[in-house]
CSV table of C-alpha atoms and ligand atoms in Angstrom, one decimal:
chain,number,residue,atom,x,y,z
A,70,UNK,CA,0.0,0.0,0.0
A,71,UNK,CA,1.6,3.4,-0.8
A,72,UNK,CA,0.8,6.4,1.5
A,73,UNK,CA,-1.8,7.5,-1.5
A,74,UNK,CA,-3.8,4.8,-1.1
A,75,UNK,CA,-3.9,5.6,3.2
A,76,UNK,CA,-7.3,5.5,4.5
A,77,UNK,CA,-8.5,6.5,7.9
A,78,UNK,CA,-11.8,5.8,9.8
A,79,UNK,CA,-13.9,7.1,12.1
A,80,UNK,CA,-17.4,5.2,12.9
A,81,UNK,CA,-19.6,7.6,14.5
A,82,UNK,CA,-23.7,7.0,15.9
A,83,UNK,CA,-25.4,10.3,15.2
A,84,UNK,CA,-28.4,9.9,17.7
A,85,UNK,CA,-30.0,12.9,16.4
A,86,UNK,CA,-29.9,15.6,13.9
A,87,UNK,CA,-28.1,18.1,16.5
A,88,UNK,CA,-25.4,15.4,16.0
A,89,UNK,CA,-25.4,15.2,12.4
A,90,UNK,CA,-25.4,19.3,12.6
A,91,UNK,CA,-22.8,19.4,15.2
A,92,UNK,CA,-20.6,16.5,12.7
A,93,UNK,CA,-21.1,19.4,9.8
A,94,UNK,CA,-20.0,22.3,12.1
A,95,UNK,CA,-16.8,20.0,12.7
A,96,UNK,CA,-16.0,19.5,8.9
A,97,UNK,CA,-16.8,23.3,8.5
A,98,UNK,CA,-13.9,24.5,10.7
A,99,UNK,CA,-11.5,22.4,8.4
A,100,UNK,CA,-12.5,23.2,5.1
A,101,UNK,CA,-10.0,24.5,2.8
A,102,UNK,CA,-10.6,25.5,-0.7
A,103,UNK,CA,-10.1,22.5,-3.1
A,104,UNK,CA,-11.9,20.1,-0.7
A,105,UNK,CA,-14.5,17.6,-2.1
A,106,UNK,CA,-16.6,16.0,0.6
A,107,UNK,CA,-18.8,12.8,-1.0
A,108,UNK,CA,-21.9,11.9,0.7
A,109,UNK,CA,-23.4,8.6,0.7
A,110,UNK,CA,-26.7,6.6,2.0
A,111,UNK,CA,-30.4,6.1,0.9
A,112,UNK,CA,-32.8,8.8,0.4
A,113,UNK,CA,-33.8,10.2,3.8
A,114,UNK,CA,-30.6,9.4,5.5
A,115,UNK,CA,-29.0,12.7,6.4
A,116,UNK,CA,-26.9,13.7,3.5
A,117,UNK,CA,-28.5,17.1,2.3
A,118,UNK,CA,-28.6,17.7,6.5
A,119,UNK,CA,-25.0,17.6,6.5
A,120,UNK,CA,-24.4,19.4,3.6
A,121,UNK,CA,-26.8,22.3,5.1
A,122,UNK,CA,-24.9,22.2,8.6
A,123,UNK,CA,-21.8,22.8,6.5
A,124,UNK,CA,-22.8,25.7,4.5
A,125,UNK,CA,-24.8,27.2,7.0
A,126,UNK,CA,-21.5,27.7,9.1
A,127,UNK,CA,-20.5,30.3,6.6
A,128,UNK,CA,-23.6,31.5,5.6
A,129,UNK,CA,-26.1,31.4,8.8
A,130,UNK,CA,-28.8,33.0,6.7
A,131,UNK,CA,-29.0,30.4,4.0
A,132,UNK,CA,-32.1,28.2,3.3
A,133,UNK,CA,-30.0,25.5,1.3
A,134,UNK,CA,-32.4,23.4,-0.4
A,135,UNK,CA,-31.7,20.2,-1.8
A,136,UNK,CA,-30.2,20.0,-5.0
A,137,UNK,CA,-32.3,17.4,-6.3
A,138,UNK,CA,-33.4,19.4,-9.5
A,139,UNK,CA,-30.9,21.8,-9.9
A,140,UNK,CA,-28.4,19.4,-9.5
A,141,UNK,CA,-26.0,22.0,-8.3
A,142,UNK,CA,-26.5,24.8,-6.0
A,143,UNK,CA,-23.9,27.4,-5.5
A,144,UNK,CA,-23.0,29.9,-2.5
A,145,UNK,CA,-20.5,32.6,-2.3
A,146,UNK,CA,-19.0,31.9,1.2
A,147,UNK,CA,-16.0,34.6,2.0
A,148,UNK,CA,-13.0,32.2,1.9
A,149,UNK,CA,-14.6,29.7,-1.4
A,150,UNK,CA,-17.1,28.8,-3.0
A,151,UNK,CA,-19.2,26.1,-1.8
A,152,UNK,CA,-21.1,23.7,-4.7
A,153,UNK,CA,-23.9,21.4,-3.5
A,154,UNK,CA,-24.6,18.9,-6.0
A,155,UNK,CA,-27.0,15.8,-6.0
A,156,UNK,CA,-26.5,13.6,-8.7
A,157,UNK,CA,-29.6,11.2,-7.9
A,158,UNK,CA,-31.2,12.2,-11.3
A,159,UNK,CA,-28.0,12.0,-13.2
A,160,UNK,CA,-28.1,9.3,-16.0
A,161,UNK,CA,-24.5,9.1,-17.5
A,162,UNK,CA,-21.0,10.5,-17.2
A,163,UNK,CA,-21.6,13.2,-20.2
A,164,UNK,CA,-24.1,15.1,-18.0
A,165,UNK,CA,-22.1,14.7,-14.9
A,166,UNK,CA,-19.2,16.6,-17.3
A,167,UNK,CA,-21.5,19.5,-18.1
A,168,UNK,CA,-21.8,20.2,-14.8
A,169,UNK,CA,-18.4,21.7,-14.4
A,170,UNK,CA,-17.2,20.2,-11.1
A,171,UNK,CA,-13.8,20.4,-12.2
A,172,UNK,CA,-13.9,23.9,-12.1
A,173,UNK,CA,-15.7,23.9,-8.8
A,174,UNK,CA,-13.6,21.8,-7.1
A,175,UNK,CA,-10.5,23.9,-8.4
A,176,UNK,CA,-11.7,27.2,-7.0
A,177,UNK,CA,-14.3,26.4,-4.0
A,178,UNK,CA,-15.8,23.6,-1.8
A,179,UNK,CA,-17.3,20.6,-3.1
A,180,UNK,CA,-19.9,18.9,-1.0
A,181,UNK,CA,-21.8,15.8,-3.9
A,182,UNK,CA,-24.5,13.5,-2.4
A,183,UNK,CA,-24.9,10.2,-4.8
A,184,UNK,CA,-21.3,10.6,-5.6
A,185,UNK,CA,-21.3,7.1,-7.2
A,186,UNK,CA,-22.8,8.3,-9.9
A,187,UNK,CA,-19.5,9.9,-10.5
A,188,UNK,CA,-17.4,6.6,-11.0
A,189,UNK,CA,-13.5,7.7,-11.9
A,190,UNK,CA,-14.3,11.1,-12.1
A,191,UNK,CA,-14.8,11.6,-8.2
A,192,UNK,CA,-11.2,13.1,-7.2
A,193,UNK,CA,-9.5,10.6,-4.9
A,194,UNK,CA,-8.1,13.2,-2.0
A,195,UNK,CA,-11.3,13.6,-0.7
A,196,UNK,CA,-13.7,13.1,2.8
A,197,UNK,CA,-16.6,9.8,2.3
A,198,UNK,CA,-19.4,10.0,4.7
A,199,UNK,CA,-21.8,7.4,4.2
A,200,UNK,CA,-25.2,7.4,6.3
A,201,UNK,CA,-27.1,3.9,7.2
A,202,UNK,CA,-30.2,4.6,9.3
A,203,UNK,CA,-30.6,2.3,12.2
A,204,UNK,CA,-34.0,0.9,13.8
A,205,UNK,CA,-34.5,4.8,15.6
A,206,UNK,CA,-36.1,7.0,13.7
A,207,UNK,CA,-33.3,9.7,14.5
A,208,UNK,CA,-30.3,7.5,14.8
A,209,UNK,CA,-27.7,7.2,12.3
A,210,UNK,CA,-24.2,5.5,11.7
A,211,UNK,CA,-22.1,7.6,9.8
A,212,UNK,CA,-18.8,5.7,8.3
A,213,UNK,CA,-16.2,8.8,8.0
A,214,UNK,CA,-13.9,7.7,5.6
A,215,UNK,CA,-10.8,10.4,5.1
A,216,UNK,CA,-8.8,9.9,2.1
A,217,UNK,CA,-5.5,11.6,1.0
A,218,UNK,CA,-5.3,15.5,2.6
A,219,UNK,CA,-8.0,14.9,5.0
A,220,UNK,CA,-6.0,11.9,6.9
A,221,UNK,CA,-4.6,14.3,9.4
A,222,UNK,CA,-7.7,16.4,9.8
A,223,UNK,CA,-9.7,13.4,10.9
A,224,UNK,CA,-9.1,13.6,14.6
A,225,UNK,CA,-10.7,17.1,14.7
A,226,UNK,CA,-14.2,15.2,13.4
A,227,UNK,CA,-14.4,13.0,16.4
B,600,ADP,N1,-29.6,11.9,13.1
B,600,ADP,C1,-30.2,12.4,12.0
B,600,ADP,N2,-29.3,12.9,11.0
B,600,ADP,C2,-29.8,13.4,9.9
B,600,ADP,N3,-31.1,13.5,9.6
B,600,ADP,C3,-32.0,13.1,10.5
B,600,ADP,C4,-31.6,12.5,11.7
B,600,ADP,N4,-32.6,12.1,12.4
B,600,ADP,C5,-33.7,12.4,11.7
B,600,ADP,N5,-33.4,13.0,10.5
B,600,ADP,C6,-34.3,13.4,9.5
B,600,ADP,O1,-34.0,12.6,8.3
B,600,ADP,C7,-34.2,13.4,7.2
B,600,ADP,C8,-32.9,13.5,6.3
B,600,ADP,O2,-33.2,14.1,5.1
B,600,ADP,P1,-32.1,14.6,4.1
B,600,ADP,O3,-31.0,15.2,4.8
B,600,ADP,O4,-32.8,15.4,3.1
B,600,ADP,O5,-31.7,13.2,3.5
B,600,ADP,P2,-30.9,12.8,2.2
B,600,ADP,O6,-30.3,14.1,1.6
B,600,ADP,O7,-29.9,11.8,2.6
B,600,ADP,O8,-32.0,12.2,1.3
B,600,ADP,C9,-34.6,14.8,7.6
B,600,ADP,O9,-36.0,14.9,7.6
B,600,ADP,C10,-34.1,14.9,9.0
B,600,ADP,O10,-34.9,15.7,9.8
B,601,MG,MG1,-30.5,15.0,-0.3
């Protein structure tokens, strides 16, 4: 294994959405410009939540809807710009190229839900956060997954 390929973990039970909010705040004081954050899990699991907390850090005011339709949703934070994308309704790579992420994740803060749909084109330094809901209503296990750069942020996410 060469020190690219270095993975770290961090298994965390989000009991409720403060959780999951107080997780986004966490990633927010982080963030650097360049970052790509991919978020994972079934419909209803959390990942537009998190995405919110995030950008809401910057940008208290912000209603952040979900993506869903508009695919991408940009905000003009002070330090970057932050992209929300949801590529749920994506249907092959040539629209996913349209969309311009390159760009985004050159100059700003990406932050993608369905990231699979992505495939080779998802940059490999990034932060994976998947979501499985558990029997609670409001519980949720988040599998942090911190890949290239963010490997020695992850202890501040705990
Ligand atoms: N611990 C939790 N973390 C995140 N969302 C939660 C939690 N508990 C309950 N919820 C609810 O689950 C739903 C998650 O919705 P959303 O973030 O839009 O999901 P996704 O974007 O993954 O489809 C919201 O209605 C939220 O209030
Ligand atoms: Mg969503």
């Amino acid at each position: 294994m060469t020190s690219s390929d270095e993975n770290f973990l961090l298994l965390l039970n989000l009991m409720s959405e403060a959780e999951t909010e107080a997780l986004g705040r966490r990633i927010a004081g982080v963030l650097k410009r360049g970052d790509t954050i991919a978020l994972s899990g079934g419909l209803g699991a959390g990942k537009t939540l998190l995405a919110r907390s995030i950008i809401r850090h910057f940008l208290p005011r912000e209603e952040v809807p979900s993506p869903t339709f508009t695919l991408v949703q940009t905000y003009e934070a002070p330090a970057f710009r932050i992209s929300h994308v949801d590529l749920y309704r994506v249907k092959d790579k040539s629209e996913i190229r349209e969309l311009g992420l390159d760009e985004a994740m050159d100059e700003g803060v990406v932050l993608i839900e369905w990231p699979n749909r992505m495939g080779e084109l998802l940059p490999r330094d990034r932060l994976d956060i998947s979501f499985e809901l558990e029997d609670d209503a409001t519980e949720r296990l988040a599998k942090v997954v911190a890949r290239g750069s963010w490997v020695p942020r992850i202890e501040k996410l705990k």
